[in-house]
mmCIF file of C-alpha atoms and ligand atoms in Angstrom:
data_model
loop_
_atom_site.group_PDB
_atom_site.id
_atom_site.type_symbol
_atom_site.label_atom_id
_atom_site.label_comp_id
_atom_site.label_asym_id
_atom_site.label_seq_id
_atom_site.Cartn_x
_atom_site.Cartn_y
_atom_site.Cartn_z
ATOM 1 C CA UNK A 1 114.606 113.288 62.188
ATOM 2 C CA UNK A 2 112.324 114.243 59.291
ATOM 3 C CA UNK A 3 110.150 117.352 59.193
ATOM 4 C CA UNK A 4 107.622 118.534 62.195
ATOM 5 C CA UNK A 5 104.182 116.874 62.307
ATOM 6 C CA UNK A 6 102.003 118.685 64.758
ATOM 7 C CA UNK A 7 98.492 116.375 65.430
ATOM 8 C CA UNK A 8 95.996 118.447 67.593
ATOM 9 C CA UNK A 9 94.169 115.949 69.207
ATOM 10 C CA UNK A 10 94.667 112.336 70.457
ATOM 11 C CA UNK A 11 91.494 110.252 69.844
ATOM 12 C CA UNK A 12 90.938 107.749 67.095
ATOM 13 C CA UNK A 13 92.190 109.735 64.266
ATOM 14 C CA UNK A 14 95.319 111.633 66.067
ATOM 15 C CA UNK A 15 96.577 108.717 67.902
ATOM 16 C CA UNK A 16 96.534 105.951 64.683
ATOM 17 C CA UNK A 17 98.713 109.072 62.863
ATOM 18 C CA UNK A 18 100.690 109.707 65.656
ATOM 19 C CA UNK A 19 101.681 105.913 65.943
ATOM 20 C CA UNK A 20 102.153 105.820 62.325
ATOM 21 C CA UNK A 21 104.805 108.685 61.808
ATOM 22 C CA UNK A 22 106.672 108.278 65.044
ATOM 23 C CA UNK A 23 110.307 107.691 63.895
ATOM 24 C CA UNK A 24 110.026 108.894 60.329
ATOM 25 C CA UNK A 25 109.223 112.764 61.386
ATOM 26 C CA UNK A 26 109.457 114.815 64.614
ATOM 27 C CA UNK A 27 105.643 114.093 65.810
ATOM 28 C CA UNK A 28 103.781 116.624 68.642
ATOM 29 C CA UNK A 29 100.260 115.191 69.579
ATOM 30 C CA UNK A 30 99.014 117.839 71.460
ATOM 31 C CA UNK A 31 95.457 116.724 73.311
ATOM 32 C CA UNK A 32 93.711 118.415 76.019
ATOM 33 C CA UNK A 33 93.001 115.068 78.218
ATOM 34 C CA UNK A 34 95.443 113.051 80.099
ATOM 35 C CA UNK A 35 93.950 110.169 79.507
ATOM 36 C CA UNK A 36 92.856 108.368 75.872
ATOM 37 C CA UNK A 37 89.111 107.712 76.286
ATOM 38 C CA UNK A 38 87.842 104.330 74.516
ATOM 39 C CA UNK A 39 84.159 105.764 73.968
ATOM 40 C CA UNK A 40 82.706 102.866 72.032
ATOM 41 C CA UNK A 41 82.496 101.226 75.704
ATOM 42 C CA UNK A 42 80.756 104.419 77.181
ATOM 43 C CA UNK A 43 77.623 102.353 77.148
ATOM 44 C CA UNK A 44 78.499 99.652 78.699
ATOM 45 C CA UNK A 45 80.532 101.560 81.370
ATOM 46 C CA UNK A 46 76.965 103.291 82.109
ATOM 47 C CA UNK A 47 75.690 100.653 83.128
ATOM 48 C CA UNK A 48 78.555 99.375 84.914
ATOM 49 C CA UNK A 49 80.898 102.260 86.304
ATOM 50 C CA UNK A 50 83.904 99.391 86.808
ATOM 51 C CA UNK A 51 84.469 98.899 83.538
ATOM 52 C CA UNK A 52 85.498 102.755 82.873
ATOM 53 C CA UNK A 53 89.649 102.458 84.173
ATOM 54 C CA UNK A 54 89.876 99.879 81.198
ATOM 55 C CA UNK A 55 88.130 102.606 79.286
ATOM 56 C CA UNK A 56 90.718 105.661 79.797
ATOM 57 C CA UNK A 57 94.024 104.639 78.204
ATOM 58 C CA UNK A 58 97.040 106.826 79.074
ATOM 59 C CA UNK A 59 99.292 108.236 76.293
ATOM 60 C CA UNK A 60 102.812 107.496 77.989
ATOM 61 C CA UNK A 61 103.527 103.973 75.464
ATOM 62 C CA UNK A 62 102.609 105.608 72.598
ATOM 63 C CA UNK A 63 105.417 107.281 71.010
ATOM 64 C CA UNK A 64 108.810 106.420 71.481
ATOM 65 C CA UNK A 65 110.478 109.023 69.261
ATOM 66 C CA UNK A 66 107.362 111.526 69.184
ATOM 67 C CA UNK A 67 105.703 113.751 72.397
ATOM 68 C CA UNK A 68 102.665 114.491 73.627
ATOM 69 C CA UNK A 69 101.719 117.840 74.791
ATOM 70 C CA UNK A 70 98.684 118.603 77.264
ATOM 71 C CA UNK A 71 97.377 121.641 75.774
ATOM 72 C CA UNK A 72 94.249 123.052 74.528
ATOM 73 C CA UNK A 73 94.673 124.478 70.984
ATOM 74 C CA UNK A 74 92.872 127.429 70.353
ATOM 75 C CA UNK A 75 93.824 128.386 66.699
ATOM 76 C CA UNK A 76 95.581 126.523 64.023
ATOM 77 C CA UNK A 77 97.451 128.260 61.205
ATOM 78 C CA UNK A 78 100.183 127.330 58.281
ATOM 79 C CA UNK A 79 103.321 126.628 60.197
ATOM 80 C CA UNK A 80 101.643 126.444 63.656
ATOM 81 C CA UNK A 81 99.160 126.333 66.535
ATOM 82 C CA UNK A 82 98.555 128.513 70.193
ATOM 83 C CA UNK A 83 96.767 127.407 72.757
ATOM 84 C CA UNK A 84 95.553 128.538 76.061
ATOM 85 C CA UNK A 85 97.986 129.999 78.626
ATOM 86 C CA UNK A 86 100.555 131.078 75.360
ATOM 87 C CA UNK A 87 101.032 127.501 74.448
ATOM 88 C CA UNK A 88 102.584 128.037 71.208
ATOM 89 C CA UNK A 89 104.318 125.265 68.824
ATOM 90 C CA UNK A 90 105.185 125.474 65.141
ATOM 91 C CA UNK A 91 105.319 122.150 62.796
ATOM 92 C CA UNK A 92 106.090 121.846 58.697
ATOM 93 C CA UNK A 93 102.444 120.233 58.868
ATOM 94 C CA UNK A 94 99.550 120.543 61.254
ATOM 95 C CA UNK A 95 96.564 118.166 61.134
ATOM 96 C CA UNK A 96 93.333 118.752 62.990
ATOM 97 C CA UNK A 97 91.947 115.878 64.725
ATOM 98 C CA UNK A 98 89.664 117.192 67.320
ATOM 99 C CA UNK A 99 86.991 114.750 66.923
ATOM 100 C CA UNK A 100 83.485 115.516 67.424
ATOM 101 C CA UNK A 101 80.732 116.141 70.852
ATOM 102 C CA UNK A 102 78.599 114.398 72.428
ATOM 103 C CA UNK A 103 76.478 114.393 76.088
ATOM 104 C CA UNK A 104 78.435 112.801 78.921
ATOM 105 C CA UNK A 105 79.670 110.115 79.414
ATOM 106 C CA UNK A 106 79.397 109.450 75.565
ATOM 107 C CA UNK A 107 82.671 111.532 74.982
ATOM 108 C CA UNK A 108 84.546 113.203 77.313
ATOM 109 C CA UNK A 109 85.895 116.856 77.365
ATOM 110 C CA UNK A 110 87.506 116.781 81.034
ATOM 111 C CA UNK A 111 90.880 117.647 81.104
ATOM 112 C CA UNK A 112 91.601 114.935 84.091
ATOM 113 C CA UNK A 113 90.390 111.719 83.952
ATOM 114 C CA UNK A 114 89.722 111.654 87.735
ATOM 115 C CA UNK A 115 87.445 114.513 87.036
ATOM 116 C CA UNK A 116 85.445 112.458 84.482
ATOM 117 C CA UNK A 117 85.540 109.782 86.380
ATOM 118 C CA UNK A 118 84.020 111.141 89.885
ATOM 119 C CA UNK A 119 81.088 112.272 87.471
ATOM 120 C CA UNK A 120 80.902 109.678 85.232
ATOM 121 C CA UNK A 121 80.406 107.044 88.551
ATOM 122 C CA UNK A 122 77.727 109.605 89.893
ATOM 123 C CA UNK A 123 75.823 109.025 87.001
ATOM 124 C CA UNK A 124 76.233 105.544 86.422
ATOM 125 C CA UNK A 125 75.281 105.216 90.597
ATOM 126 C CA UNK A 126 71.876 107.530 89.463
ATOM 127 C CA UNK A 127 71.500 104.673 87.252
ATOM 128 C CA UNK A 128 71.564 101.931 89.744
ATOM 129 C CA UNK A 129 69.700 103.672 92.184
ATOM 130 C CA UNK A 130 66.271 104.215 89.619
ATOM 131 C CA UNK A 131 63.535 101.618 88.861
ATOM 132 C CA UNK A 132 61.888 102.614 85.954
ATOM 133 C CA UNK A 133 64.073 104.233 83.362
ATOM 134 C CA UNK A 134 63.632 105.841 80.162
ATOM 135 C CA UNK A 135 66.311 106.779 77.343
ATOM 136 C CA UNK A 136 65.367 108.853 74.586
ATOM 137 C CA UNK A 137 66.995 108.349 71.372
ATOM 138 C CA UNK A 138 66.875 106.213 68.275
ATOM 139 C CA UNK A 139 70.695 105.959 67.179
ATOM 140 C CA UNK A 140 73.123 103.558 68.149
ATOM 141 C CA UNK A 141 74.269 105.451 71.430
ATOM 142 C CA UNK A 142 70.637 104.987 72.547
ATOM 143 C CA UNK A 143 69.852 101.474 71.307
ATOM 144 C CA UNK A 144 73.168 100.345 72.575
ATOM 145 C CA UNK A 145 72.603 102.208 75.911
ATOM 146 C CA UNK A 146 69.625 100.502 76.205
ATOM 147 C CA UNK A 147 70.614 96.774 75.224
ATOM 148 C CA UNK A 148 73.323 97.053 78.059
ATOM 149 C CA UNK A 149 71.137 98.351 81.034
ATOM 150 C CA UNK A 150 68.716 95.247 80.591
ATOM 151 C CA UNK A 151 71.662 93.204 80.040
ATOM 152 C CA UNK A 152 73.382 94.459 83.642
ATOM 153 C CA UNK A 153 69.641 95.514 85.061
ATOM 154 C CA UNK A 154 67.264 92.605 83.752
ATOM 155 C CA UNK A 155 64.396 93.857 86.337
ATOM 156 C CA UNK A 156 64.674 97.028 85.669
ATOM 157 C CA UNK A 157 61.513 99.006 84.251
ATOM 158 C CA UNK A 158 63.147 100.118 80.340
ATOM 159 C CA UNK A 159 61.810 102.518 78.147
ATOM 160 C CA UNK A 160 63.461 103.493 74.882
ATOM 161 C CA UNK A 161 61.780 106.365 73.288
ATOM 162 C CA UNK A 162 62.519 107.274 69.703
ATOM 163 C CA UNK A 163 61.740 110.627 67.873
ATOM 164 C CA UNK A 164 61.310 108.835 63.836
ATOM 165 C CA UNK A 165 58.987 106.151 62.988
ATOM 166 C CA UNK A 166 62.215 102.987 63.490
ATOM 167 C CA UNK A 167 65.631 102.415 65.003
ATOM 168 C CA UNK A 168 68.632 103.166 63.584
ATOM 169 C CA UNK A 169 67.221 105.546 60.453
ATOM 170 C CA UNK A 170 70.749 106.149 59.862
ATOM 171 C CA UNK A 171 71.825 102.626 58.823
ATOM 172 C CA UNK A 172 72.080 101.882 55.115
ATOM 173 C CA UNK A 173 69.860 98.373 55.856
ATOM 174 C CA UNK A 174 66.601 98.821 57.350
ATOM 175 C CA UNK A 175 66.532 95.070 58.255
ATOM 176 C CA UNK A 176 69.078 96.547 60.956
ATOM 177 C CA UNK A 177 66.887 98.472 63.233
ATOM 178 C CA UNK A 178 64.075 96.034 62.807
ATOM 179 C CA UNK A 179 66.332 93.065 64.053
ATOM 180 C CA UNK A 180 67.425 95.103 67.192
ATOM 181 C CA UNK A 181 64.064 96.112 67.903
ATOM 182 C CA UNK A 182 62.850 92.429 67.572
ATOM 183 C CA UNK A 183 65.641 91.899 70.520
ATOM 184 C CA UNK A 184 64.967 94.865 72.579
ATOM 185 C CA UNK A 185 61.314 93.835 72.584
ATOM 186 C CA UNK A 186 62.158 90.148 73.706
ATOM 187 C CA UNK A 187 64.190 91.292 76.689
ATOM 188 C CA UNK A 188 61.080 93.535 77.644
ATOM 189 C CA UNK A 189 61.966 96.516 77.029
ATOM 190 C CA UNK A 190 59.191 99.358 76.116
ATOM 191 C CA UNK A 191 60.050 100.441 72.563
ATOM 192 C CA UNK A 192 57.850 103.777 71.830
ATOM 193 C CA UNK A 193 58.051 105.777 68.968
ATOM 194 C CA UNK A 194 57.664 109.608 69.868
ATOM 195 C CA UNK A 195 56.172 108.355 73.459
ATOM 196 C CA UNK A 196 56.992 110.290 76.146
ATOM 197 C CA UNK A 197 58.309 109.035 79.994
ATOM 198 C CA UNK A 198 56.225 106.551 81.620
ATOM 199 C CA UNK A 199 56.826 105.725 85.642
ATOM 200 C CA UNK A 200 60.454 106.869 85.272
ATOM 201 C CA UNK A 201 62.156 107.968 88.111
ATOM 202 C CA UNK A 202 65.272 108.656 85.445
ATOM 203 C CA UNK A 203 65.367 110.170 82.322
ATOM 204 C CA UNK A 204 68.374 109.529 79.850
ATOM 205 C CA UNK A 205 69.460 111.725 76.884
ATOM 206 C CA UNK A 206 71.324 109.263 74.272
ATOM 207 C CA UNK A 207 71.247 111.917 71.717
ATOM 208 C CA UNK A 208 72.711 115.156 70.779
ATOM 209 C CA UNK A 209 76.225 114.451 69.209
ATOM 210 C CA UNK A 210 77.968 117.204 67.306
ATOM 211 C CA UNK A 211 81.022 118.515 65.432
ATOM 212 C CA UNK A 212 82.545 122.079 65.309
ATOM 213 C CA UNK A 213 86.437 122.949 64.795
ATOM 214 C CA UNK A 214 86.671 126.083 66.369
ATOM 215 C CA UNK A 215 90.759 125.738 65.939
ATOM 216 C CA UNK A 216 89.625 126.297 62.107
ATOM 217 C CA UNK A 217 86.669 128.708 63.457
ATOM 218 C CA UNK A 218 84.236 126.142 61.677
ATOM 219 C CA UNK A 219 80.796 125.827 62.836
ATOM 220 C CA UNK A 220 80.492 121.840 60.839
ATOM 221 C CA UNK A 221 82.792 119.553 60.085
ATOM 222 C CA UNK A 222 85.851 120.977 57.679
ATOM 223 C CA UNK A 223 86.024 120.514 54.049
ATOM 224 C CA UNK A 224 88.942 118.423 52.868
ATOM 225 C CA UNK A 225 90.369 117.729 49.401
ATOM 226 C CA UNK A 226 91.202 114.295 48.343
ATOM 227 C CA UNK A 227 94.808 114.623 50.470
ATOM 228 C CA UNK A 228 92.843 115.769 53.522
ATOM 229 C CA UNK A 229 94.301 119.491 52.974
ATOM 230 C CA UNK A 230 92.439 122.761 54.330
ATOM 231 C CA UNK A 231 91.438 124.854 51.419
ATOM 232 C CA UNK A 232 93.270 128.004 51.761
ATOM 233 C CA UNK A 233 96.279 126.996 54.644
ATOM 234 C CA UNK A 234 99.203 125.517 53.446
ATOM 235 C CA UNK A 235 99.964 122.774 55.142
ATOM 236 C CA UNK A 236 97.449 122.123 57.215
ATOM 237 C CA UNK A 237 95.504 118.913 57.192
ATOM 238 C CA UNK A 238 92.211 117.542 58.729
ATOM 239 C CA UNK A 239 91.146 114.141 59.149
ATOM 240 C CA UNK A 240 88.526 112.271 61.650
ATOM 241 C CA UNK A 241 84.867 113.427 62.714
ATOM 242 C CA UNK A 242 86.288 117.328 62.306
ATOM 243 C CA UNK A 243 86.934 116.582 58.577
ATOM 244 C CA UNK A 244 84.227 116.168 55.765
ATOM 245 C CA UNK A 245 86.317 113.884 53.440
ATOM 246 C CA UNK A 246 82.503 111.929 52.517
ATOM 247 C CA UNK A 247 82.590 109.374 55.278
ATOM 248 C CA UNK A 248 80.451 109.035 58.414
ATOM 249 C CA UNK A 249 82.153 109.684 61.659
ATOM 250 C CA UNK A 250 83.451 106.426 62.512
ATOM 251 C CA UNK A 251 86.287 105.235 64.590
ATOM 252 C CA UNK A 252 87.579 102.677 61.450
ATOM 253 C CA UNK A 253 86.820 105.824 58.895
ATOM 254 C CA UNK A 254 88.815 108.229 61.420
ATOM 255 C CA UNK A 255 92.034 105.286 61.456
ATOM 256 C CA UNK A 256 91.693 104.529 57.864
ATOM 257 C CA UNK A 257 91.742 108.344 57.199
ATOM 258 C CA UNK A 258 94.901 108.672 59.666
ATOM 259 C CA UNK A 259 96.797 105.806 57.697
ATOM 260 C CA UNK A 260 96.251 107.191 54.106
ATOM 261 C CA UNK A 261 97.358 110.654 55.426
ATOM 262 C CA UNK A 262 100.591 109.302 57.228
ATOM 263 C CA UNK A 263 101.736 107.478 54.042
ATOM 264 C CA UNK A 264 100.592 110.958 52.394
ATOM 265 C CA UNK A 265 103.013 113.034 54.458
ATOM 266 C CA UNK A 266 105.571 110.960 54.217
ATOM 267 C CA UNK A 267 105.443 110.495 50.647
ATOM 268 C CA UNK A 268 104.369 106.990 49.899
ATOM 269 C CA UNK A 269 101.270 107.904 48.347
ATOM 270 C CA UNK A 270 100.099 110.242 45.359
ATOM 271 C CA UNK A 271 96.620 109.285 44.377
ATOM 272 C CA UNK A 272 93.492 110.473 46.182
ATOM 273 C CA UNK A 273 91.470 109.405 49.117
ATOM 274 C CA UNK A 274 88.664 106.797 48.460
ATOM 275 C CA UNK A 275 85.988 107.466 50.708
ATOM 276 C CA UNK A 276 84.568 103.824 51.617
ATOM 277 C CA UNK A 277 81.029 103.051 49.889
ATOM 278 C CA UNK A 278 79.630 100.592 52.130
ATOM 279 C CA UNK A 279 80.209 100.971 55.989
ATOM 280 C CA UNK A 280 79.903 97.958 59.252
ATOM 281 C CA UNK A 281 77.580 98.675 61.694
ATOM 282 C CA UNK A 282 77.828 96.761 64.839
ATOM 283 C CA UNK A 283 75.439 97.277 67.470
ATOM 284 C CA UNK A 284 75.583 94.706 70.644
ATOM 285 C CA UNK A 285 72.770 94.580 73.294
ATOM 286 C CA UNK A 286 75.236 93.667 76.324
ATOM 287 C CA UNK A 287 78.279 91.044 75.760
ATOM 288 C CA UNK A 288 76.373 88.127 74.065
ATOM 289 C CA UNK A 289 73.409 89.501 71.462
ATOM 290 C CA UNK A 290 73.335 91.788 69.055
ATOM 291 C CA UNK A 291 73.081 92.919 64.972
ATOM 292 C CA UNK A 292 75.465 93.936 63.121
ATOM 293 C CA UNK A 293 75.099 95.364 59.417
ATOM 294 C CA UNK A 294 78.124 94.126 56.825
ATOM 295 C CA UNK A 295 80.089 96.179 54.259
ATOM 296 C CA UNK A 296 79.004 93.806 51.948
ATOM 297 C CA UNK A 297 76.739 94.154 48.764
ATOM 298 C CA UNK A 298 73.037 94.707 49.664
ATOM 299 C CA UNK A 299 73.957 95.588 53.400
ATOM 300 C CA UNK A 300 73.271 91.937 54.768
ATOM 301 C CA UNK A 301 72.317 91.679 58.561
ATOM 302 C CA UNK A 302 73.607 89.377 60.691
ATOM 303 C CA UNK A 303 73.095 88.700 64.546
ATOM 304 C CA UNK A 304 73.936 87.933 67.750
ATOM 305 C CA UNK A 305 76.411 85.210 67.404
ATOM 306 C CA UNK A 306 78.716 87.478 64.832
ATOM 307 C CA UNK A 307 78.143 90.663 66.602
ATOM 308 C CA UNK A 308 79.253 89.058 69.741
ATOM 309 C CA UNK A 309 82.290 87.653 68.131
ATOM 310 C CA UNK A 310 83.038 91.523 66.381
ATOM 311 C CA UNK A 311 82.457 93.769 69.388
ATOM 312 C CA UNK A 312 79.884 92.870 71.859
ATOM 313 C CA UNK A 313 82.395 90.852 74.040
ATOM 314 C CA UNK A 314 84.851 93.077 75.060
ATOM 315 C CA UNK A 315 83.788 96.298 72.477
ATOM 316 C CA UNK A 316 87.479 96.494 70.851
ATOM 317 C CA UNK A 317 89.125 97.616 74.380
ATOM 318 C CA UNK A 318 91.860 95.252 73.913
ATOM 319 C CA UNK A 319 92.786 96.179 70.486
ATOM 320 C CA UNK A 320 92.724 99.831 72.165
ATOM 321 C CA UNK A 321 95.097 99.101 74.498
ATOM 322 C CA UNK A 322 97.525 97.477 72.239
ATOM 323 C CA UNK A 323 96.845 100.165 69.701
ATOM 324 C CA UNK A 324 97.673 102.592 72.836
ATOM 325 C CA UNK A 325 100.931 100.886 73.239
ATOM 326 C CA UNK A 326 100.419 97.475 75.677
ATOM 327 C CA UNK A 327 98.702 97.252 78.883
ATOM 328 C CA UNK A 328 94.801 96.434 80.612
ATOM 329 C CA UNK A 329 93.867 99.057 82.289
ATOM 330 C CA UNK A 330 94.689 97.717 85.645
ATOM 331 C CA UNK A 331 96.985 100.774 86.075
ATOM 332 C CA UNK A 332 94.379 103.554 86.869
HETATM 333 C C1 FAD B 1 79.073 106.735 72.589
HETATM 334 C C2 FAD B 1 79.654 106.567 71.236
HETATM 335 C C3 FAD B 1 79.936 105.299 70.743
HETATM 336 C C4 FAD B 1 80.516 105.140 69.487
HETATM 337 N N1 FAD B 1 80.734 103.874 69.018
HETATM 338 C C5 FAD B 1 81.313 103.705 67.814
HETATM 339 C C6 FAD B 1 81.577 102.399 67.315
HETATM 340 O O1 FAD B 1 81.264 101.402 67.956
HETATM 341 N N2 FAD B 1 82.185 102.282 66.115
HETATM 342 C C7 FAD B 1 82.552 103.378 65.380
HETATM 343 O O2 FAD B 1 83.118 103.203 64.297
HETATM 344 N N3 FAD B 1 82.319 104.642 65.816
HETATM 345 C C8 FAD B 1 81.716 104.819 67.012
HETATM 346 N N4 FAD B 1 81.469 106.101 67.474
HETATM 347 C C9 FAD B 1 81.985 107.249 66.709
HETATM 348 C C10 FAD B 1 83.444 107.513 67.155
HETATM 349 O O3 FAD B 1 83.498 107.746 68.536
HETATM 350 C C11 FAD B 1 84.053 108.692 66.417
HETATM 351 O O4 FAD B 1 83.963 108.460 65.038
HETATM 352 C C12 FAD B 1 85.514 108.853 66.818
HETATM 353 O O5 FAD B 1 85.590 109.275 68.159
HETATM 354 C C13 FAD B 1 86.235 109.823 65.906
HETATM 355 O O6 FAD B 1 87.582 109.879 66.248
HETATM 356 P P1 FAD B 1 88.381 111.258 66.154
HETATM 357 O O7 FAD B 1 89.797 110.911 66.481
HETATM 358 O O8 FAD B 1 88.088 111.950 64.893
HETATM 359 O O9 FAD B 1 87.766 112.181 67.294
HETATM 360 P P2 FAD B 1 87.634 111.977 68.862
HETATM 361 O O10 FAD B 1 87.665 110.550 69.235
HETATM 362 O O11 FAD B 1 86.457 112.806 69.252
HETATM 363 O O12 FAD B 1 88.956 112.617 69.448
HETATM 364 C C14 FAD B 1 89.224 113.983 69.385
HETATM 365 C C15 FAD B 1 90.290 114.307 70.412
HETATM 366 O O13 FAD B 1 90.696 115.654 70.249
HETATM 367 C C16 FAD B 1 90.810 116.258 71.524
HETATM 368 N N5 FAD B 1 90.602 117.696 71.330
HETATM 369 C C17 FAD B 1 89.479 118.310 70.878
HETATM 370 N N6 FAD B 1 89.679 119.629 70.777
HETATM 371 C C18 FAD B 1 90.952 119.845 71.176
HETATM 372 C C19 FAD B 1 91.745 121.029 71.279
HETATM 373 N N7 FAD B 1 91.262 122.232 70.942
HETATM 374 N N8 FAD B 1 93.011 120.920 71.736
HETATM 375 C C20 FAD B 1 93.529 119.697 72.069
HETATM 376 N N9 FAD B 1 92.816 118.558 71.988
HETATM 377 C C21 FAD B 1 91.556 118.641 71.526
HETATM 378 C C22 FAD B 1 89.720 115.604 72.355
HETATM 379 O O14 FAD B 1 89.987 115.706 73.746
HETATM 380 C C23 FAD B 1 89.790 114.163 71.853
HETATM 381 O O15 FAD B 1 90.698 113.381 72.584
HETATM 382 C C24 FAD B 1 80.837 106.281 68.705
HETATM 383 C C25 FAD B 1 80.541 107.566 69.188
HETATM 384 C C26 FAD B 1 79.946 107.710 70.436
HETATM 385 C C27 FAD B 1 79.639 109.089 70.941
#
């Protein structure tokens, strides 16, 4: 068996590395959750609580060389990491993977799935339960979130309140946020810009995402080189939302990052990283409509029928699964 590989943290990033080195070196994934949690389908699972087993992915199929480790890591260094408890485990090369925040249930930080799950279920019941219902946010968690619950809740009274002056500021392609808005305003729901709640008996925040390392003791996201190396600790590597390589935090960055660095470590490749110029942005409203911004010169926008086809029909959990090692998610 080749040299130690220690990943800290199984999401997007640490599980497409882990997958990729198992066999060539001795891999530890070491990941606070028992479960993988598919969180491109959180808003879909709000507004329908069945969908979340197929959502929370366990991590026994993926390795068959490799381990994973339930721990929490509380500080990385050259040769090693500790965690809570005295969890302690030392590796030729440590990569950070921890991912980034974000309000529940648009990532999860519970430890047991079943914990997540209870709460997760309340809140999706909450949803149910209201009849007038306003989300505030203007990113794709919110515009998402709010395409699904008048997709599952058609009758339901649905405002969307955003804090700029459009949807989806962050998307290279204006054209983006106008289309969804278009949409969002056909299936009646109240669009406001800087509005605040009107007749809601429920009040959603689809906002407030963010990204620390405190394994690193970093307040942002960590500065890489063109290898993904931490400046100043040998051997230590960081890759996903907790690294700043020049990429958005994106699960297809956060794989694409994990591949380069596998073939990295295990010598393949010598040249740098090349951050991708031009990113996808899909963004369905429920199974069947949608827009969806292409990598492609001048950003083009296309709609429902392609964004269906991309995501909006079953929102990549398949691939997950198979990704994951095989299975449905019948097994929770
Ligand atoms: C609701 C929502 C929907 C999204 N939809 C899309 C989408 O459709 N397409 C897209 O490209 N991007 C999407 N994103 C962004 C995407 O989720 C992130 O880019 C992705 O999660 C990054 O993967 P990662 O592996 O870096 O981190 P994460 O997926 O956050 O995984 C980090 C892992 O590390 C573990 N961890 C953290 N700290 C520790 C520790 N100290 N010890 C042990 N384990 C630890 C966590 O439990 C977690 O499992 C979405 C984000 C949100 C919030």
């Amino acid at each position: 068996m080749g040299k130690r590989v220690v990943i800290v943290g199984g999401g997007y990033a640490g599980v497409t590395l882990a997958g990729e080195l198992d066999g060539a070196c001795d891999v530890v994934l070491v990941e606070r959750k028992d479960r993988f949690y598919h969180n491109v389908g959180a808003m879909r699972a709000y507004a329908d609580a069945s969908l979340y087993p197929r959502l929370l992915i366990p991590y026994d199929r993926l390795l068959r060389r490799g381990r994973v480790v339930f721990e929490e890591v509380v500080s990385v260094e050259t040769g090693g990491v500790k965690g809570t408890g005295g969890f302690a485990m030392e590796g030729d090369a440590i990569v950070v993977a921890t991912g980034s925040r974000h309000v529940m249930p648009f990532k999860n930080s519970f430890r047991e799935s079943a914990a997540f799950l209870a709460e997760a279920e309340g809140l999706s019941a909450e949803l149910a339960a209201a009849s007038g219902v306003t989300i505030f946010g203007d990113g794709p968690v919110a515009v998402e979130l709010a395409g699904e619950v008048s997709w599952r809740y058609p009758k339901k009274r649905l405002q969307l309140v955003g804090a700029g002056e459009r949807l989806l500021p962050g998307a290279g392609n204006p054209r983006l946020g106008e289309k969804l808005l278009g949409l969002l305003r056909g299936r009646g729901v109240i669009v406001e810009f800087g509005g605040t709640p009107s007749n809601a008996d429920l009040v959603i925040q689809a906002f407030g995402g963010g990204i620390s390392v405190p394994c690193l003791g970093a307040a942002g996201r960590v500065p890489v080189d063109g290898h993904f190396r931490v400046a100043g600790l040998d051997g230590v590597y960081a890759i996903g939302d907790a690294a700043d390589c020049g990429e958005p935090p994106l699960t297809f960055l956060a794989r694409r990052q994990a591949r380069y660095l596998a073939r990295y470590l295990m010598g393949g490749v010598t040249g740098v990283y090349k951050p991708a110029g031009r990113v996808a942005m899909a963004v369905p409203l429920g199974p069947k409509i949608g827009a969806t911004q292409l990598p492609l010169p001048g950003l083009p926008v296309v709609g429902s029928f392609v964004t269906s086809w991309l995501k909006g029909r079953d929102l990549f959990i398949r691939k997950n699964w198979d990704l994951m090692g095989g299975g449905n998610g019948s097994t929770f």
